Each structure stands twice: as C-alpha cells, then as structure tokens.
Amino acid sequence: MEPLHLNNPIMVQVLGICSALAVTSQLKPAIVMGLAVTVITAFSNVIISIIRNTIPMRIRIIVQLVVVAALVTIVNQVLKAFAYDVSVQLSVYVGLIITNCILMGRLEAFAMGNKPWPSFLDGIGNGLGYAAILVIVGAFREFFGRGSLLGFQIIPQSVYDFGYMNNGMMTMSCTALILIGCVIWINRAYFDKGDK
C-alpha cells in the first residue's frame, strides 16, 4: 500500500515526471500509460527476481534493460493492435518507458534482492501509484481544458452558451507540471500535519 500514498513514486520520490507531463492532456492516454507502466513494472520485477541469482553483478543493468525493453516492445505491439488511436496519442512515450527511473529503481532496489511474489506486488503497487497520479492530472486537465472526460462531453452546451470557455492552458505541458506540484504539495502538507 505504501507506493499508493506514503511512498508514491511521483508524489514522494518525484520520479517519472517527464512522461506524466507528456501523456496527461487527456484521461484515456493517461489511463493506458499508467496501466502499461504497471504491467511492465510488475512483470519485469518478477523476471529479474527469478533470474537474480544468475545475473553477474557487472552486467545486471544491461540485463534489466533487456528485460524491460522486451516487455515494452510487447506492450507497444499490443497497443498498436488493439488500441491504435491511443497508441498514436502516446507516440514515443511508450518506448520511453524503458528509461523510466521508477522501473529501473524498483528492479535495482527491490527485485534484485527479493523473491518473485513480493517483487510482483512491489511492481503492481508502484505502477498503480504512478497511474493514480496520471489519472488525477489527466482528468483535471481534460475536464477543464476540453470540458470532457474520456472523450464524453461533461460540461453541457448551455454552460458554454452563458459564456463559459475551456481553459486552453490546461492542455499545455506546463500546466501538468503545476498540477503535479500541487498534488505533491497537498500530499506533503497532509502527511506532515498527520505526523505532528
């Protein structure tokens, strides 16, 4: 449970920010990216955990990269086959999961020293923690930037008739950075208060 709130990869560890800025302009790509990272983190953790005792220490990073790259390629091909429109929206960012510091950090810090089942749970937890922030930021940006969620218009036309306008700034990456900063601030303020 820690990666979902107390040790969240984005809110606490401040990792994976670049992809969070790039894919959260709409909710659907944010959900898909979060799920992709969750699946890849979980299964790469399991694979590395299974073979950890046979990996020479001097080439462990290379082996980890090969495992992650293979899983990213599989996920990318599945997205192209079954969710082509989202695959186009995510563009190169699916391929860049290979360099996501959350994955490499969990492989090095957890999977290399633990058994497969705890490693799987660690991967799921960190992936879902990452996905939760993407979903929050993606929902906020799509709602206020486009008036919709998952492509369905939420703000009725009558509101627009009264003069409401979508906030175009919400579709820009800089707003994602501001929103993530606000989420980090709220999280730290809440938990600091709880500790006192």
XYZ file of C-alpha atoms in Angstrom:
196
model
C 0.000 0.000 0.000
C 2.929 2.387 0.563
C 3.511 3.157 -3.148
C -0.096 4.323 -3.414
C 0.296 7.135 -0.870
C 3.172 7.188 1.666
C 5.907 6.239 -0.824
C 4.269 7.141 -4.134
C 6.811 7.232 -6.983
C 5.635 10.655 -8.185
C 4.349 12.363 -5.016
C 7.115 11.283 -2.632
C 10.049 10.026 -4.702
C 9.415 12.574 -7.518
C 10.207 10.016 -10.247
C 8.634 9.559 -13.683
C 7.705 13.228 -14.040
C 8.576 13.566 -17.767
C 6.052 11.020 -19.002
C 3.494 12.362 -16.525
C 3.783 15.772 -18.189
C 3.542 14.382 -21.702
C 0.615 11.956 -21.565
C -1.861 13.627 -19.208
C -3.530 16.136 -21.518
C -6.437 13.676 -21.780
C -7.664 10.970 -19.425
C -7.611 7.997 -21.823
C -3.891 8.111 -22.693
C -3.110 8.727 -19.011
C -5.000 5.563 -18.016
C -3.371 3.489 -20.763
C 0.117 4.761 -19.907
C -0.480 4.056 -16.214
C -1.631 0.521 -16.969
C 1.298 -0.056 -19.341
C 3.827 1.031 -16.717
C 2.052 -1.099 -14.078
C 2.166 -4.240 -16.245
C 5.775 -3.688 -17.285
C 6.942 -2.897 -13.743
C 5.202 -5.950 -12.286
C 6.425 -8.462 -14.859
C 9.950 -7.070 -15.157
C 10.229 -7.286 -11.363
C 9.121 -10.942 -11.476
C 11.521 -11.864 -14.287
C 14.513 -10.151 -12.674
C 13.623 -11.671 -9.302
C 13.530 -15.165 -10.814
C 16.922 -14.819 -12.531
C 18.598 -12.540 -9.943
C 20.987 -15.208 -8.668
C 22.279 -15.992 -12.178
C 22.931 -12.393 -13.269
C 26.583 -11.338 -12.994
C 26.697 -8.103 -10.996
C 28.806 -6.250 -13.557
C 26.135 -6.640 -16.282
C 22.971 -6.503 -14.141
C 21.856 -3.104 -15.523
C 22.191 -4.377 -19.100
C 20.136 -7.486 -18.282
C 17.482 -5.324 -16.600
C 17.323 -3.045 -19.652
C 16.941 -6.023 -21.999
C 14.070 -7.438 -19.917
C 12.302 -4.064 -19.748
C 12.892 -3.403 -23.468
C 11.365 -6.770 -24.395
C 8.276 -6.109 -22.263
C 7.922 -2.550 -23.616
C 8.071 -3.901 -27.182
C 5.329 -6.437 -26.405
C 3.111 -3.787 -24.768
C 3.712 -1.389 -27.665
C 2.686 -4.026 -30.215
C -0.432 -4.938 -28.193
C -1.419 -1.252 -28.070
C -0.917 -0.880 -31.821
C -3.041 -3.971 -32.444
C -5.918 -3.288 -30.044
C -5.860 0.456 -29.236
C -4.270 2.108 -32.226
C -5.719 5.586 -31.584
C -4.278 5.649 -28.045
C -1.011 4.215 -29.353
C -0.770 7.175 -31.747
C -1.548 9.624 -28.913
C 1.133 8.103 -26.692
C 3.575 8.141 -29.613
C 7.188 7.699 -28.479
C 6.343 7.796 -24.770
C 5.550 4.073 -24.660
C 9.043 3.344 -25.946
C 10.492 5.706 -23.370
C 9.112 3.515 -20.575
C 12.450 1.704 -20.977
C 14.199 4.695 -19.427
C 11.595 5.313 -16.714
C 13.509 5.634 -13.458
C 10.633 4.064 -11.497
C 11.157 0.755 -13.311
C 14.922 0.724 -13.100
C 14.799 1.826 -9.471
C 12.417 -0.953 -8.458
C 14.439 -3.576 -10.340
C 17.668 -2.498 -8.688
C 16.308 -1.728 -5.214
C 13.713 -4.470 -4.800
C 13.617 -7.240 -7.421
C 17.362 -7.946 -7.237
C 17.017 -8.810 -3.555
C 13.565 -10.354 -3.167
C 11.504 -13.345 -4.243
C 9.099 -13.231 -7.234
C 5.773 -12.744 -5.404
C 6.864 -9.762 -3.254
C 8.582 -8.341 -6.351
C 5.350 -8.694 -8.335
C 3.388 -6.910 -5.591
C 6.026 -4.173 -5.435
C 5.756 -3.679 -9.195
C 1.954 -3.554 -9.078
C 1.992 -1.097 -6.157
C 4.500 1.282 -7.744
C 2.792 1.081 -11.131
C -0.619 1.829 -9.626
C 0.858 4.680 -7.569
C 2.237 6.171 -10.770
C -1.038 5.525 -12.619
C -3.116 7.173 -9.866
C -1.291 10.484 -10.287
C -1.562 10.285 -14.087
C -5.312 9.684 -13.820
C -5.824 12.584 -11.390
C -3.826 15.030 -13.513
C -5.284 13.712 -16.799
C -8.874 14.004 -15.545
C -8.317 17.521 -14.240
C -6.624 18.695 -17.460
C -9.200 17.139 -19.783
C -12.169 18.393 -17.772
C -11.023 21.996 -17.512
C -9.180 22.094 -20.850
C -11.815 20.399 -23.024
C -14.943 20.119 -20.871
C -14.951 16.347 -21.302
C -13.797 13.108 -19.682
C -12.761 10.078 -21.748
C -13.983 11.980 -24.802
C -17.546 12.413 -23.478
C -18.716 15.999 -23.100
C -19.349 16.662 -19.393
C -19.906 20.407 -19.372
C -23.263 20.964 -21.106
C -23.646 23.266 -24.081
C -25.916 25.550 -22.035
C -22.928 26.458 -19.832
C -20.969 27.452 -22.935
C -23.973 29.466 -24.126
C -23.718 31.522 -20.917
C -20.139 32.420 -21.829
C -18.041 29.677 -20.249
C -14.829 28.922 -22.160
C -12.484 25.954 -21.841
C -9.136 26.798 -20.295
C -6.654 26.293 -23.138
C -3.731 26.465 -20.725
C -4.846 23.124 -19.253
C -3.819 21.377 -22.475
C -0.221 22.625 -22.177
C 2.527 20.540 -20.522
C 3.467 23.374 -18.166
C 0.059 23.029 -16.502
C 0.743 19.353 -15.845
C 3.910 20.363 -14.017
C 1.950 22.880 -11.936
C -0.758 20.306 -11.148
C 1.781 17.652 -10.159
C 3.488 20.248 -7.963
C 0.121 20.975 -6.313
C -0.527 17.248 -5.771
C 2.940 16.866 -4.188
C 2.340 19.950 -2.026
C -1.090 18.742 -0.837
C 0.297 15.263 -0.111
C 3.240 16.579 1.892
C 1.116 19.127 3.761
C -1.439 16.452 4.676
C 1.081 13.872 5.876
C 3.252 16.445 7.695
C 0.130 17.539 9.583
C -0.640 13.921 10.463
C 2.882 13.395 11.854
C 2.604 16.394 14.193
